[in-house]
PDB file of C-alpha atoms in Angstrom:
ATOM      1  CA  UNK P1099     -63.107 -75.771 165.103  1.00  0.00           C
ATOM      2  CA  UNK P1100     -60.056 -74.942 167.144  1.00  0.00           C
ATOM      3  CA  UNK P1101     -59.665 -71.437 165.208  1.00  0.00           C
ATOM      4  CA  UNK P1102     -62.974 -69.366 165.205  1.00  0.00           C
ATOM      5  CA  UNK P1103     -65.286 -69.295 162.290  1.00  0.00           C
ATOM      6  CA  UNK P1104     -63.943 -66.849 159.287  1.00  0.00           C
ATOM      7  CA  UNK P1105     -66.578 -64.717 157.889  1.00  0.00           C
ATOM      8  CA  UNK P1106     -65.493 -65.800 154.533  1.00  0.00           C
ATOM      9  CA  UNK P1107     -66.264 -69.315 155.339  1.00  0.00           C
ATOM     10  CA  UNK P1108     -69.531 -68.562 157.019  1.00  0.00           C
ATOM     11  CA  UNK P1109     -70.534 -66.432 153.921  1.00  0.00           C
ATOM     12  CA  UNK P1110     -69.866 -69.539 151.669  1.00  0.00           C
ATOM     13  CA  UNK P1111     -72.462 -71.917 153.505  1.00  0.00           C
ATOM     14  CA  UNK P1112     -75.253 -71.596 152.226  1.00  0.00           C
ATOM     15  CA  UNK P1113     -78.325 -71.371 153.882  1.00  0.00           C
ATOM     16  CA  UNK P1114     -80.149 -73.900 155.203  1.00  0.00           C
ATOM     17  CA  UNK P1115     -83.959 -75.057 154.349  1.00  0.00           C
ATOM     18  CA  UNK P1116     -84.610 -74.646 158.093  1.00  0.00           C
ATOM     19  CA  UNK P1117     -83.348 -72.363 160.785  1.00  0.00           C
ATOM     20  CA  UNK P1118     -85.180 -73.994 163.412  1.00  0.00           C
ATOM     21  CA  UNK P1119     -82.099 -75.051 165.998  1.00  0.00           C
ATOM     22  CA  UNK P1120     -80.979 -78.924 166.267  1.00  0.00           C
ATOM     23  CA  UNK P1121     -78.701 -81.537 167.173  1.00  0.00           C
ATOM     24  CA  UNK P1122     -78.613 -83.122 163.915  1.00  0.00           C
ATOM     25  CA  UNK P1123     -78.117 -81.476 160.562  1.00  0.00           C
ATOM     26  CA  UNK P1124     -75.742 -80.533 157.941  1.00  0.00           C
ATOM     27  CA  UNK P1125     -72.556 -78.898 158.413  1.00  0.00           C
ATOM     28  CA  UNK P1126     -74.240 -75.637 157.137  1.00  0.00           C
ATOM     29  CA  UNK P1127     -77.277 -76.323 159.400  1.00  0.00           C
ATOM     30  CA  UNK P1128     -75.022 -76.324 162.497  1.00  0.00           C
ATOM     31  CA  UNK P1129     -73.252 -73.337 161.468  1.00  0.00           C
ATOM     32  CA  UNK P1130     -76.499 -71.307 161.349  1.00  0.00           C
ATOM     33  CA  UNK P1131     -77.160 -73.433 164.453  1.00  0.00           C
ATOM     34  CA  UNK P1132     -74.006 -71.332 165.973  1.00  0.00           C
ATOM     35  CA  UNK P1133     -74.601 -67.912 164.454  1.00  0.00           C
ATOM     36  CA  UNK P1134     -78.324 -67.761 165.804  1.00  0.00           C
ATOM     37  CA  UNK P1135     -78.524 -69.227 169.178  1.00  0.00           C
ATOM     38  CA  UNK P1136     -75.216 -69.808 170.594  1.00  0.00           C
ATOM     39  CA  UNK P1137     -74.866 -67.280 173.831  1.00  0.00           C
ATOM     40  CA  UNK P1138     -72.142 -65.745 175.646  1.00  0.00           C
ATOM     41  CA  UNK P1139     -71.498 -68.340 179.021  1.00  0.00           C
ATOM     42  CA  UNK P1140     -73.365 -66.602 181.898  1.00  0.00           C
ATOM     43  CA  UNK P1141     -71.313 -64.276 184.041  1.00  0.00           C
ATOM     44  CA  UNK P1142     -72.175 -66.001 187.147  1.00  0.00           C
ATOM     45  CA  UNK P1143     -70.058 -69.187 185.329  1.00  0.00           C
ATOM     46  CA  UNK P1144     -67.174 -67.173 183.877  1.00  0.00           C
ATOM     47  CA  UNK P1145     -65.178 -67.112 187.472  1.00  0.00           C
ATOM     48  CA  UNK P1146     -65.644 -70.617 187.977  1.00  0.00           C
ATOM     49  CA  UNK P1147     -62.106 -72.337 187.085  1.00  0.00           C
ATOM     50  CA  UNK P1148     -63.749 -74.941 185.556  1.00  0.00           C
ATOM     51  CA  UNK P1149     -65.290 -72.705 182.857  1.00  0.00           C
ATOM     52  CA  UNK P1150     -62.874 -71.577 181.796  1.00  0.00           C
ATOM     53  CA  UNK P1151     -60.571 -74.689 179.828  1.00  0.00           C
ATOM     54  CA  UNK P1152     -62.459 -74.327 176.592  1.00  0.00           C
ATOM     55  CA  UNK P1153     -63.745 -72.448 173.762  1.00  0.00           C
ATOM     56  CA  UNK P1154     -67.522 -73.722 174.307  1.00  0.00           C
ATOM     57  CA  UNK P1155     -69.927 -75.561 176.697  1.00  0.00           C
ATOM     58  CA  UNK P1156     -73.377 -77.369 176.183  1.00  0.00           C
ATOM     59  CA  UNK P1157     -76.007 -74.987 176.557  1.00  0.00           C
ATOM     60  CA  UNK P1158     -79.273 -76.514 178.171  1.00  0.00           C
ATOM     61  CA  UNK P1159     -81.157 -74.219 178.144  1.00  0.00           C
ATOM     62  CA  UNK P1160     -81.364 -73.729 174.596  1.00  0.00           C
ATOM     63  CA  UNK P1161     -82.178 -77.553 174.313  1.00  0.00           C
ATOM     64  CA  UNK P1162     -78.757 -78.993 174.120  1.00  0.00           C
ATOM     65  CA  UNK P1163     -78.210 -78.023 170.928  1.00  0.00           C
ATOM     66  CA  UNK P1164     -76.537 -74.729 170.982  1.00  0.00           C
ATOM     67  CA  UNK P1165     -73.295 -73.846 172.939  1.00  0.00           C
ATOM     68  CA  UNK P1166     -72.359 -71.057 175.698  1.00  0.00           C
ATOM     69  CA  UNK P1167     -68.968 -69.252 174.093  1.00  0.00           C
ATOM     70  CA  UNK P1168     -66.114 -68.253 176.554  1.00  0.00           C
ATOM     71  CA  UNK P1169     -64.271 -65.135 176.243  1.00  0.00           C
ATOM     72  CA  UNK P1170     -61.429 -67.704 174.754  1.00  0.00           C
ATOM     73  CA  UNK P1171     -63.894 -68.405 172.095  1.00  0.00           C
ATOM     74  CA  UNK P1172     -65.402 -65.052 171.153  1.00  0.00           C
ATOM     75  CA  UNK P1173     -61.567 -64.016 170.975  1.00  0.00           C
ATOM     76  CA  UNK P1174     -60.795 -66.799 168.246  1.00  0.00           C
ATOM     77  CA  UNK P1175     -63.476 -65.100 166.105  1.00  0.00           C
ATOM     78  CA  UNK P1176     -62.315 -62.044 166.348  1.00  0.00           C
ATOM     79  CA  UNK P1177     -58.545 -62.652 166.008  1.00  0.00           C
ATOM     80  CA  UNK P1178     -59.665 -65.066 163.355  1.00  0.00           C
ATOM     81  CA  UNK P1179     -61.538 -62.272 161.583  1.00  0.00           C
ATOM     82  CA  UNK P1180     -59.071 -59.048 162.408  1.00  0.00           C
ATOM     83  CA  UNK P1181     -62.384 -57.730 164.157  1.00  0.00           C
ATOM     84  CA  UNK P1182     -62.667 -55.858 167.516  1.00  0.00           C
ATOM     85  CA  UNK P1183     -66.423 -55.996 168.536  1.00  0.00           C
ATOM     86  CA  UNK P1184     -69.235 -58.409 167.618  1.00  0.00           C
ATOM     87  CA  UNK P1185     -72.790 -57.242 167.964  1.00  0.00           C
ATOM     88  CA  UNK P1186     -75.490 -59.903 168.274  1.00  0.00           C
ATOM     89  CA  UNK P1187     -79.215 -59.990 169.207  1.00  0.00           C
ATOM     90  CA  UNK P1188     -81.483 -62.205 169.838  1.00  0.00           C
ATOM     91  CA  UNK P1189     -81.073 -62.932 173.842  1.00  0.00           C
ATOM     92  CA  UNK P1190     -84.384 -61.431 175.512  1.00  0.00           C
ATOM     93  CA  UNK P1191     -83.295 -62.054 178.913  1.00  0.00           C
ATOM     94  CA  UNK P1192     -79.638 -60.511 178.840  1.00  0.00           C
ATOM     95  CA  UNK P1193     -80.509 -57.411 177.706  1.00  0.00           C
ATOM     96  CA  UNK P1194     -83.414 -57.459 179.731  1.00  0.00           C
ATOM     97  CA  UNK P1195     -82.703 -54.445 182.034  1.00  0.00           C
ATOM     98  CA  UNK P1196     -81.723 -52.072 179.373  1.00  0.00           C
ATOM     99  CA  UNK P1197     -82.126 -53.270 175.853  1.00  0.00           C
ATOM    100  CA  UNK P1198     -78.340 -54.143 175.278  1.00  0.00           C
ATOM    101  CA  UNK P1199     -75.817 -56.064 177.198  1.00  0.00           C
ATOM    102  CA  UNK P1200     -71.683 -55.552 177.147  1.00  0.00           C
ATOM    103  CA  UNK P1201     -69.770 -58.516 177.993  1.00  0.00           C
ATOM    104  CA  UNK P1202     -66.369 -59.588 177.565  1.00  0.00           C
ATOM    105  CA  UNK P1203     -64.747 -56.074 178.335  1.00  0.00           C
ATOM    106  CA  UNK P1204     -66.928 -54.303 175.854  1.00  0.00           C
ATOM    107  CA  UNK P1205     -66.018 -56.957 172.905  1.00  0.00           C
ATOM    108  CA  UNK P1206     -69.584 -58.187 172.651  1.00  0.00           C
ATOM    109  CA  UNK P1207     -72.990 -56.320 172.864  1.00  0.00           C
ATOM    110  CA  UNK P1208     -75.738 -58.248 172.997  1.00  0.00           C
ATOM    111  CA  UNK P1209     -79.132 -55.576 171.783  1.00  0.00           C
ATOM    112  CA  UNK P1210     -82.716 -56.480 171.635  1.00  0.00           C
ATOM    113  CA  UNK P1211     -85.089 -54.370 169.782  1.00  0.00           C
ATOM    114  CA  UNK P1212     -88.420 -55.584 170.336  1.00  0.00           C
ATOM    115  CA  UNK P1213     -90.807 -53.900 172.753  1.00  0.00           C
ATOM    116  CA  UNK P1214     -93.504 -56.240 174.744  1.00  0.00           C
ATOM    117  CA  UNK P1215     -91.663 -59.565 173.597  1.00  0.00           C
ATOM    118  CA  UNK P1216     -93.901 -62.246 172.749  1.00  0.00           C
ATOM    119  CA  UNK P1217     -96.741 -60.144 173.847  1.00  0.00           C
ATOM    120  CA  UNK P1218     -96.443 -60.620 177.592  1.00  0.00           C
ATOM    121  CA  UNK P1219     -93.113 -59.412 178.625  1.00  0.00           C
ATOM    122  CA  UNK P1220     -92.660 -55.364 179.847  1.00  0.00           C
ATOM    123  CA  UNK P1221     -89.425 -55.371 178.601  1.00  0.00           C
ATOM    124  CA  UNK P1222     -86.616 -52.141 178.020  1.00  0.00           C
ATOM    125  CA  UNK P1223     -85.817 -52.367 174.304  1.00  0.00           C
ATOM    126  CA  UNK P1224     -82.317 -50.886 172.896  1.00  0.00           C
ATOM    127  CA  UNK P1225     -80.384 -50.070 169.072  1.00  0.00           C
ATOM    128  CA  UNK P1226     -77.121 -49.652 168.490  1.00  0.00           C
ATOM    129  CA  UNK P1227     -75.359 -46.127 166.705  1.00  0.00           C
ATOM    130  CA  UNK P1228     -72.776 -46.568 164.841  1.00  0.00           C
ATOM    131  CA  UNK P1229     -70.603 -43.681 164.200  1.00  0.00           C
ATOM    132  CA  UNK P1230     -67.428 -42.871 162.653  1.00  0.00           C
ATOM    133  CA  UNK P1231     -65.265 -42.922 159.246  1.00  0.00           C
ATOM    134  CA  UNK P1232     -61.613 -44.695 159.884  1.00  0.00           C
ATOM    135  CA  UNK P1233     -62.675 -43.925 163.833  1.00  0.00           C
ATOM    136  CA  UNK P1234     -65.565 -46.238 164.332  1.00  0.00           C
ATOM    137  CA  UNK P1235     -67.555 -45.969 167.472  1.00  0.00           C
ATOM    138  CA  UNK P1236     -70.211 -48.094 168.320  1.00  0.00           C
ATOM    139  CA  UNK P1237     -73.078 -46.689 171.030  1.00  0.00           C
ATOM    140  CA  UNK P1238     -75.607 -48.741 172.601  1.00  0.00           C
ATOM    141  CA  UNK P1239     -79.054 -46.652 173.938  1.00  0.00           C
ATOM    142  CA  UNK P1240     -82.203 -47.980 175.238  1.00  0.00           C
ATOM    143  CA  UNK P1241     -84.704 -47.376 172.635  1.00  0.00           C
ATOM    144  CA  UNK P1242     -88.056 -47.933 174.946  1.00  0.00           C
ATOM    145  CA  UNK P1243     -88.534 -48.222 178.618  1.00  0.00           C
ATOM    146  CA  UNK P1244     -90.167 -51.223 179.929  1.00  0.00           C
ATOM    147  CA  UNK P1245     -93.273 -49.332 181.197  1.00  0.00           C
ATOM    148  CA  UNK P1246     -94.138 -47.990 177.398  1.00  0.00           C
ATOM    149  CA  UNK P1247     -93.752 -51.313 176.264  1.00  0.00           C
ATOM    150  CA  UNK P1248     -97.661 -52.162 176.393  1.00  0.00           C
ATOM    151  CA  UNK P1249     -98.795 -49.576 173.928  1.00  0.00           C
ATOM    152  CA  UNK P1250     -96.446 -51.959 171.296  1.00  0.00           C
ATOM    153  CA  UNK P1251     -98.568 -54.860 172.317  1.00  0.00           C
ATOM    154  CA  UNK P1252     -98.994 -56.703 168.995  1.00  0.00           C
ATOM    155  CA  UNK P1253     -96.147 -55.013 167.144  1.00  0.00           C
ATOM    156  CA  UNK P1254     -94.040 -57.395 166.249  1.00  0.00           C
ATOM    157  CA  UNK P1255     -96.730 -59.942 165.310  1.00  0.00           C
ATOM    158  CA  UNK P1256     -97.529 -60.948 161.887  1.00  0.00           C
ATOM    159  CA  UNK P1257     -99.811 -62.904 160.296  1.00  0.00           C
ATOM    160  CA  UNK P1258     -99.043 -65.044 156.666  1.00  0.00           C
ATOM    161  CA  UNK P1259    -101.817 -66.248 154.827  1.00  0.00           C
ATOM    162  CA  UNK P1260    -100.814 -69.160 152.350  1.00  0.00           C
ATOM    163  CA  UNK P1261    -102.727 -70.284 149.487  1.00  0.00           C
ATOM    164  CA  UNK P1262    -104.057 -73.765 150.349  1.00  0.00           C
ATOM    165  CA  UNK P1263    -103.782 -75.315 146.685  1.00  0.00           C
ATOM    166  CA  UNK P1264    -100.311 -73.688 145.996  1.00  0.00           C
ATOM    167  CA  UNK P1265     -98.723 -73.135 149.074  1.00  0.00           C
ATOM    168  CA  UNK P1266     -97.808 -70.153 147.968  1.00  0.00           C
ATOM    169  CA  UNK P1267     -97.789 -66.812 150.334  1.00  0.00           C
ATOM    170  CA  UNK P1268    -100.801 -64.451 149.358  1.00  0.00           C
ATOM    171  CA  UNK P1269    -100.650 -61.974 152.167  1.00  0.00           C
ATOM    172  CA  UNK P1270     -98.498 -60.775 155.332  1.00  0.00           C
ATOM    173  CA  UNK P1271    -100.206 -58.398 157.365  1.00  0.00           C
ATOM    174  CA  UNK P1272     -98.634 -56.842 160.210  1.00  0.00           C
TER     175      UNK P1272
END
């Protein structure tokens, strides 16, 4: 899509039967694809000349089936959408250091909220505050510091128990 995604086109997909990322799927399917795992390219790349011709690139490390968006790209969306900011999660190692990341001159910030991730990692955690009436500010803090992350051991965890015969959920305990 040359122009970025419109919200109003997003919100019209419905969503898909699996969120699990892949190469192959519906239209819909690779949308969600997008909004969940695509990542902002890695500042080391940015300067690179070569990075910076197009709106996405391949990323790898996601499995080859999720893209790395350029400055160029996040800009489409947000011209496209008459936005200023986009704040995203779900990227454990970019926000490693303090629970949120700013890239792209402040128009992205990347937070992650969850303290011990996957159980092993002593991680910072952040949250966002968003202030303001027709003067909107948005504040990034660091919710936890990596060394109190232990005591949260377990917290995110959950277990579902699903009833064999109907397949139905009985029970999520946290």
């Amino acid at each position: 899509m040359e122009k970025g995604w419109s919200i109003a086109s997003l919100n019209a997909v419905s969503k898909p039967a699996s969120l699990a990322p892949s190469k192959r799927g519906t239209p819909a399917e690779r949308a969600f694809n997008e909004i969940m795992w695509n990542d902002p390219l890695p500042s080391k790349l940015r300067k690179k000349s070569r990075y910076q011709k197009h709106k996405y690139y391949v990323n790898r490390k996601r499995g080859g089936h999720c893209n790395f968006f350029t400055e160029s790209g996040l800009k489409a969306f947000l011209e496209t959408n008459n936005l200023s900011m986009v704040v995203r999660g779900h990227q454990f190692r970019h926000t490693q250091r303090r629970g949120f990341q700013h890239d792209f001159n402040g128009a992205l910030l990347t937070v992650f909220s969850s303290s011990n991730y996957c159980g092993s990692e002593k991680n910072n955690t952040g949250y966002v505050h968003v202030k303001g009436g027709t003067d909107v500010q948005v504040l990034a803090h660091t919710l936890r510091k990596a060394n109190d992350a232990e005591k949260y051991r377990g917290f995110n965890l959950l277990k579902i128990v699903v009833d064999e015969r109907t397949k139905a959920v009985t029970q999520v305990a946290f």
